[in-house]
């Protein structure tokens, strides 16, 4: 492959997949970029086509040192990606390339000294920590929450160490940054099914947001607590928290209001109130359109919020309401427009699509959608995507479809 391999291995998603040892993703993306079949890829790395297929599906793990060596040599992986040089591990987590967000040498020294215990705070240091948090949020979309928890705990400690030395507006900014970190930690706890820890972190984030006068973060924490209530099947609590998110903090941006309105719609859908759900969804869509016209008014953590995300949320509401065709239409449209960088979200919505297809009686399509997302659901989608696939298997079994047994068998292989 020669120089072509260098160009290929400059692809950030391919490098990220290699860094986290996700050989299924490496094979799939490599084949797509090179335009080769599973058989041709197998010839390059000394594996049978069936072995390549099993690795891509996640039913075979690459654990042998010898097999790893054959793969990396056959795919012409640059040595520096294997020995640490330019591999993304030079950043805080796999998939983050530190050079593209690193401060100048003097600022890097100050940030490093903060990690070691210094309490010096200044605006450039906080600017860099803001950027670092934004990069970690985007990394979590791709690699899931588990690799990031310890990193973010340490990063929050760094922020808190800055507070005693900060005064005036700088102190408010430190508290605001701490609130953002706590909200992110809460979300990651929620993603891993740790509801108690999530509530504790959301409460801490809300308290700090109020102290810093950050209406958008105060509202967001309430919306996310509503999301937590929704995930626990508590529709009325979801509605009440979402309404509090929308109205209790004056000065909230249109996008954050829209998220709260959509979250309340989830609660109504969960309670089986289609009129209430669709009314609020229509309201949320108007707020999204207004927010899109003034993106500068939106906080940085709302980067994901837009028409695609809203279409997927509408599909989720229709799923709760049992309108299978509307759910399938919205979920299919949204998934078609959702970038691959949102790997965790794609996994979740694919699992929801499988559920909707099973509800509609489209059993073969439901099985295909479920199997397509099963490896990612196992790797980064537990417990939520994983649970949704089990629901899909249950629906198919109740319908007496053979696909239900097939899906259940596939799920057991990953347990």
PDB file of C-alpha atoms in Angstrom, residues 124-231:
ATOM      1  CA  UNK A 124      -6.086  31.205  29.602  1.00  0.00           C
ATOM      2  CA  UNK A 125      -5.979  28.159  31.876  1.00  0.00           C
ATOM      3  CA  UNK A 126      -9.776  28.137  32.124  1.00  0.00           C
ATOM      4  CA  UNK A 127     -10.054  28.620  28.356  1.00  0.00           C
ATOM      5  CA  UNK A 128      -7.983  25.493  27.863  1.00  0.00           C
ATOM      6  CA  UNK A 129      -9.983  23.488  30.394  1.00  0.00           C
ATOM      7  CA  UNK A 130     -13.173  24.598  28.605  1.00  0.00           C
ATOM      8  CA  UNK A 131     -11.789  23.239  25.339  1.00  0.00           C
ATOM      9  CA  UNK A 132     -10.658  20.033  26.997  1.00  0.00           C
ATOM     10  CA  UNK A 133     -14.132  19.406  28.413  1.00  0.00           C
ATOM     11  CA  UNK A 134     -15.684  20.009  24.990  1.00  0.00           C
ATOM     12  CA  UNK A 135     -13.309  17.457  23.433  1.00  0.00           C
ATOM     13  CA  UNK A 136     -14.128  14.905  26.121  1.00  0.00           C
ATOM     14  CA  UNK A 137     -17.853  15.338  25.504  1.00  0.00           C
ATOM     15  CA  UNK A 138     -17.348  14.554  21.830  1.00  0.00           C
ATOM     16  CA  UNK A 139     -15.094  11.618  22.641  1.00  0.00           C
ATOM     17  CA  UNK A 140     -17.813  10.148  24.852  1.00  0.00           C
ATOM     18  CA  UNK A 141     -20.200  10.188  21.895  1.00  0.00           C
ATOM     19  CA  UNK A 142     -17.785   7.893  20.086  1.00  0.00           C
ATOM     20  CA  UNK A 143     -16.222   5.646  22.714  1.00  0.00           C
ATOM     21  CA  UNK A 144     -18.847   5.641  25.461  1.00  0.00           C
ATOM     22  CA  UNK A 145     -18.567   6.742  29.059  1.00  0.00           C
ATOM     23  CA  UNK A 146     -16.547   4.020  30.763  1.00  0.00           C
ATOM     24  CA  UNK A 147     -13.062   5.055  29.562  1.00  0.00           C
ATOM     25  CA  UNK A 148     -13.718   8.661  30.594  1.00  0.00           C
ATOM     26  CA  UNK A 149     -15.017   8.512  34.165  1.00  0.00           C
ATOM     27  CA  UNK A 150     -11.683   8.474  35.965  1.00  0.00           C
ATOM     28  CA  UNK A 151     -10.279  11.105  33.615  1.00  0.00           C
ATOM     29  CA  UNK A 152     -13.188  13.442  34.289  1.00  0.00           C
ATOM     30  CA  UNK A 153     -13.000  12.959  38.054  1.00  0.00           C
ATOM     31  CA  UNK A 154      -9.364  14.048  37.963  1.00  0.00           C
ATOM     32  CA  UNK A 155     -10.217  16.944  35.695  1.00  0.00           C
ATOM     33  CA  UNK A 156     -12.911  18.126  38.116  1.00  0.00           C
ATOM     34  CA  UNK A 157     -10.379  17.970  40.964  1.00  0.00           C
ATOM     35  CA  UNK A 158      -8.100  20.157  38.881  1.00  0.00           C
ATOM     36  CA  UNK A 159     -10.893  22.694  38.413  1.00  0.00           C
ATOM     37  CA  UNK A 160     -11.723  22.690  42.122  1.00  0.00           C
ATOM     38  CA  UNK A 161      -8.065  23.221  43.023  1.00  0.00           C
ATOM     39  CA  UNK A 162      -8.241  26.483  41.084  1.00  0.00           C
ATOM     40  CA  UNK A 163     -11.067  27.910  43.174  1.00  0.00           C
ATOM     41  CA  UNK A 164      -9.244  29.079  46.352  1.00  0.00           C
ATOM     42  CA  UNK A 165      -6.909  31.265  44.279  1.00  0.00           C
ATOM     43  CA  UNK A 166      -9.638  32.758  42.080  1.00  0.00           C
ATOM     44  CA  UNK A 167     -11.605  35.906  42.837  1.00  0.00           C
ATOM     45  CA  UNK A 168     -14.391  37.992  41.306  1.00  0.00           C
ATOM     46  CA  UNK A 169     -15.559  36.970  37.820  1.00  0.00           C
ATOM     47  CA  UNK A 170     -12.797  34.372  37.658  1.00  0.00           C
ATOM     48  CA  UNK A 171     -14.204  32.588  40.716  1.00  0.00           C
ATOM     49  CA  UNK A 172     -17.674  32.503  39.124  1.00  0.00           C
ATOM     50  CA  UNK A 173     -16.157  31.029  36.021  1.00  0.00           C
ATOM     51  CA  UNK A 174     -14.409  28.286  38.014  1.00  0.00           C
ATOM     52  CA  UNK A 175     -17.698  27.364  39.708  1.00  0.00           C
ATOM     53  CA  UNK A 176     -19.481  27.369  36.352  1.00  0.00           C
ATOM     54  CA  UNK A 177     -16.829  25.056  34.910  1.00  0.00           C
ATOM     55  CA  UNK A 178     -17.156  22.769  37.945  1.00  0.00           C
ATOM     56  CA  UNK A 179     -20.930  22.627  37.372  1.00  0.00           C
ATOM     57  CA  UNK A 180     -20.359  21.555  33.757  1.00  0.00           C
ATOM     58  CA  UNK A 181     -17.962  18.806  34.844  1.00  0.00           C
ATOM     59  CA  UNK A 182     -20.396  17.559  37.490  1.00  0.00           C
ATOM     60  CA  UNK A 183     -23.223  17.454  34.940  1.00  0.00           C
ATOM     61  CA  UNK A 184     -21.037  15.428  32.571  1.00  0.00           C
ATOM     62  CA  UNK A 185     -20.111  13.012  35.370  1.00  0.00           C
ATOM     63  CA  UNK A 186     -23.813  12.686  36.201  1.00  0.00           C
ATOM     64  CA  UNK A 187     -24.617  11.851  32.602  1.00  0.00           C
ATOM     65  CA  UNK A 188     -21.897   9.191  32.508  1.00  0.00           C
ATOM     66  CA  UNK A 189     -23.180   7.630  35.737  1.00  0.00           C
ATOM     67  CA  UNK A 190     -26.668   7.590  34.230  1.00  0.00           C
ATOM     68  CA  UNK A 191     -25.321   6.042  31.025  1.00  0.00           C
ATOM     69  CA  UNK A 192     -23.866   3.208  33.104  1.00  0.00           C
ATOM     70  CA  UNK A 193     -27.111   2.602  34.998  1.00  0.00           C
ATOM     71  CA  UNK A 194     -25.884   4.126  38.280  1.00  0.00           C
ATOM     72  CA  UNK A 195     -28.994   6.168  39.071  1.00  0.00           C
ATOM     73  CA  UNK A 196     -28.037   7.091  42.647  1.00  0.00           C
ATOM     74  CA  UNK A 197     -24.660   8.480  41.638  1.00  0.00           C
ATOM     75  CA  UNK A 198     -26.275  10.323  38.731  1.00  0.00           C
ATOM     76  CA  UNK A 199     -28.799  12.076  41.008  1.00  0.00           C
ATOM     77  CA  UNK A 200     -26.030  13.078  43.419  1.00  0.00           C
ATOM     78  CA  UNK A 201     -23.924  14.576  40.635  1.00  0.00           C
ATOM     79  CA  UNK A 202     -26.932  16.349  39.051  1.00  0.00           C
ATOM     80  CA  UNK A 203     -27.787  17.885  42.423  1.00  0.00           C
ATOM     81  CA  UNK A 204     -24.207  19.065  42.898  1.00  0.00           C
ATOM     82  CA  UNK A 205     -24.120  20.477  39.371  1.00  0.00           C
ATOM     83  CA  UNK A 206     -27.426  22.286  39.920  1.00  0.00           C
ATOM     84  CA  UNK A 207     -26.182  23.835  43.170  1.00  0.00           C
ATOM     85  CA  UNK A 208     -22.966  25.063  41.560  1.00  0.00           C
ATOM     86  CA  UNK A 209     -24.843  26.370  38.510  1.00  0.00           C
ATOM     87  CA  UNK A 210     -27.099  28.456  40.751  1.00  0.00           C
ATOM     88  CA  UNK A 211     -24.069  29.753  42.655  1.00  0.00           C
ATOM     89  CA  UNK A 212     -22.412  30.793  39.391  1.00  0.00           C
ATOM     90  CA  UNK A 213     -25.613  32.329  38.006  1.00  0.00           C
ATOM     91  CA  UNK A 214     -25.646  29.912  35.061  1.00  0.00           C
ATOM     92  CA  UNK A 215     -29.335  29.566  34.138  1.00  0.00           C
ATOM     93  CA  UNK A 216     -28.646  27.259  31.193  1.00  0.00           C
ATOM     94  CA  UNK A 217     -26.765  24.702  33.277  1.00  0.00           C
ATOM     95  CA  UNK A 218     -29.305  24.912  36.129  1.00  0.00           C
ATOM     96  CA  UNK A 219     -32.066  24.147  33.625  1.00  0.00           C
ATOM     97  CA  UNK A 220     -30.058  21.420  31.917  1.00  0.00           C
ATOM     98  CA  UNK A 221     -29.490  19.530  35.162  1.00  0.00           C
ATOM     99  CA  UNK A 222     -33.244  19.469  35.787  1.00  0.00           C
ATOM    100  CA  UNK A 223     -33.872  18.265  32.229  1.00  0.00           C
ATOM    101  CA  UNK A 224     -31.364  15.489  32.713  1.00  0.00           C
ATOM    102  CA  UNK A 225     -32.993  14.476  35.998  1.00  0.00           C
ATOM    103  CA  UNK A 226     -36.232  14.317  33.989  1.00  0.00           C
ATOM    104  CA  UNK A 227     -34.418  12.047  31.538  1.00  0.00           C
ATOM    105  CA  UNK A 228     -33.356   9.859  34.456  1.00  0.00           C
ATOM    106  CA  UNK A 229     -36.972   9.649  35.638  1.00  0.00           C
ATOM    107  CA  UNK A 230     -38.057   8.733  32.105  1.00  0.00           C
ATOM    108  CA  UNK A 231     -35.448   5.938  31.933  1.00  0.00           C
TER     109      UNK A 231
END
